[in-house]
């Protein structure tokens, strides 16, 4: 995946879905990870922040997941794909004011 076009235009959810798909299909196995991004505070200030991400196995084997009925592997995979794309989209939207301020 080439990311040179990402951030040039306002982020779209499709961009985030492509990034999430690249993360999920990269071949690197992980239990936990984190998305690191710049949290916008003001035109001259931001905080570097992280959001935790988890593997499909970690989510499927968590204690609280048994609360939900009829969760099979396909449902958990769909949830993971959408959840990761949503988190990536959020981080892209947070970065937008910083990218605009830098010109």
Tab-separated table of C-alpha atoms in Angstrom:
chain	number	residue	atom	x	y	z
A	1	UNK	CA	0.000	0.000	0.000
A	2	UNK	CA	1.262	3.454	-0.911
A	3	UNK	CA	0.206	6.198	1.472
A	4	UNK	CA	1.330	9.256	-0.458
A	5	UNK	CA	-2.230	10.314	-1.292
A	6	UNK	CA	-3.505	9.911	2.261
A	7	UNK	CA	-3.771	13.275	3.987
A	8	UNK	CA	-3.606	15.303	0.796
A	9	UNK	CA	-7.407	15.528	0.642
A	10	UNK	CA	-9.892	15.444	3.533
A	11	UNK	CA	-10.087	11.871	4.866
A	12	UNK	CA	-12.809	9.556	3.661
A	13	UNK	CA	-13.956	6.387	5.414
A	14	UNK	CA	-12.829	4.432	2.340
A	15	UNK	CA	-9.253	5.611	2.961
A	16	UNK	CA	-9.472	4.382	6.539
A	17	UNK	CA	-10.908	1.048	5.378
A	18	UNK	CA	-7.949	0.588	3.007
A	19	UNK	CA	-5.477	1.319	5.812
A	20	UNK	CA	-7.310	-1.042	8.180
A	21	UNK	CA	-7.321	-3.772	5.531
A	22	UNK	CA	-3.582	-3.279	4.984
A	23	UNK	CA	-3.002	-3.659	8.747
A	24	UNK	CA	-5.149	-6.787	8.982
A	25	UNK	CA	-3.637	-8.461	5.910
A	26	UNK	CA	0.021	-7.476	6.357
A	27	UNK	CA	0.952	-10.938	7.607
A	28	UNK	CA	2.213	-9.698	10.987
A	29	UNK	CA	0.478	-11.455	13.868
A	30	UNK	CA	-0.231	-9.518	17.066
A	31	UNK	CA	-2.328	-9.816	20.220
A	32	UNK	CA	-2.368	-6.111	20.994
A	33	UNK	CA	-1.061	-2.977	19.381
A	34	UNK	CA	-1.691	0.723	19.287
A	35	UNK	CA	-2.471	3.436	16.782
A	36	UNK	CA	-0.335	6.490	17.521
A	37	UNK	CA	-1.597	9.865	16.331
A	38	UNK	CA	-1.448	13.561	17.144
A	39	UNK	CA	-4.436	14.757	19.166
A	40	UNK	CA	-5.310	18.323	18.152
A	41	UNK	CA	-5.451	20.820	21.031
A	42	UNK	CA	-4.993	24.158	19.240
A	43	UNK	CA	-3.340	25.592	16.133
A	44	UNK	CA	0.037	25.520	17.867
A	45	UNK	CA	-0.391	22.570	20.217
A	46	UNK	CA	-1.079	18.850	20.026
A	47	UNK	CA	-0.521	15.744	22.149
A	48	UNK	CA	0.818	12.485	20.799
A	49	UNK	CA	-1.756	9.921	21.885
A	50	UNK	CA	-2.417	6.237	21.280
A	51	UNK	CA	-5.479	4.039	20.935
A	52	UNK	CA	-5.193	0.319	21.715
A	53	UNK	CA	-6.079	-2.228	19.040
A	54	UNK	CA	-6.556	-5.953	19.574
A	55	UNK	CA	-6.383	-9.061	17.424
A	56	UNK	CA	-9.456	-11.026	16.447
A	57	UNK	CA	-8.382	-13.880	18.731
A	58	UNK	CA	-7.964	-11.559	21.708
A	59	UNK	CA	-11.468	-10.146	21.230
A	60	UNK	CA	-13.049	-13.562	20.585
A	61	UNK	CA	-11.479	-14.992	23.770
A	62	UNK	CA	-12.267	-12.060	26.061
A	63	UNK	CA	-14.470	-12.604	29.105
A	64	UNK	CA	-17.212	-10.123	28.212
A	65	UNK	CA	-17.803	-11.389	24.665
A	66	UNK	CA	-19.914	-14.287	25.966
A	67	UNK	CA	-22.619	-11.752	26.880
A	68	UNK	CA	-23.576	-11.541	23.199
A	69	UNK	CA	-25.612	-14.236	21.459
A	70	UNK	CA	-24.571	-16.049	18.290
A	71	UNK	CA	-21.059	-14.723	17.873
A	72	UNK	CA	-19.216	-16.817	15.340
A	73	UNK	CA	-15.849	-16.146	13.716
A	74	UNK	CA	-17.405	-14.237	10.776
A	75	UNK	CA	-19.254	-11.825	13.064
A	76	UNK	CA	-16.123	-11.159	15.122
A	77	UNK	CA	-14.067	-10.657	11.948
A	78	UNK	CA	-16.622	-8.179	10.558
A	79	UNK	CA	-16.620	-6.340	13.885
A	80	UNK	CA	-12.816	-6.183	13.908
A	81	UNK	CA	-12.657	-4.846	10.338
A	82	UNK	CA	-15.240	-2.133	11.013
A	83	UNK	CA	-13.825	-1.245	14.430
A	84	UNK	CA	-10.278	-0.847	13.130
A	85	UNK	CA	-11.460	1.184	10.126
A	86	UNK	CA	-13.441	3.441	12.487
A	87	UNK	CA	-10.422	3.984	14.739
A	88	UNK	CA	-8.186	4.753	11.757
A	89	UNK	CA	-10.810	7.176	10.413
A	90	UNK	CA	-10.930	8.931	13.792
A	91	UNK	CA	-7.146	9.338	13.844
A	92	UNK	CA	-7.152	10.669	10.276
A	93	UNK	CA	-9.806	13.235	11.223
A	94	UNK	CA	-7.790	14.278	14.295
A	95	UNK	CA	-4.718	14.839	12.123
A	96	UNK	CA	-6.588	17.003	9.599
A	97	UNK	CA	-6.276	20.375	11.452
A	98	UNK	CA	-2.557	19.760	11.949
A	99	UNK	CA	-2.037	18.974	8.272
A	100	UNK	CA	-3.965	22.101	7.278
A	101	UNK	CA	-1.987	24.303	9.692
A	102	UNK	CA	1.315	23.057	8.280
A	103	UNK	CA	0.208	23.985	4.801
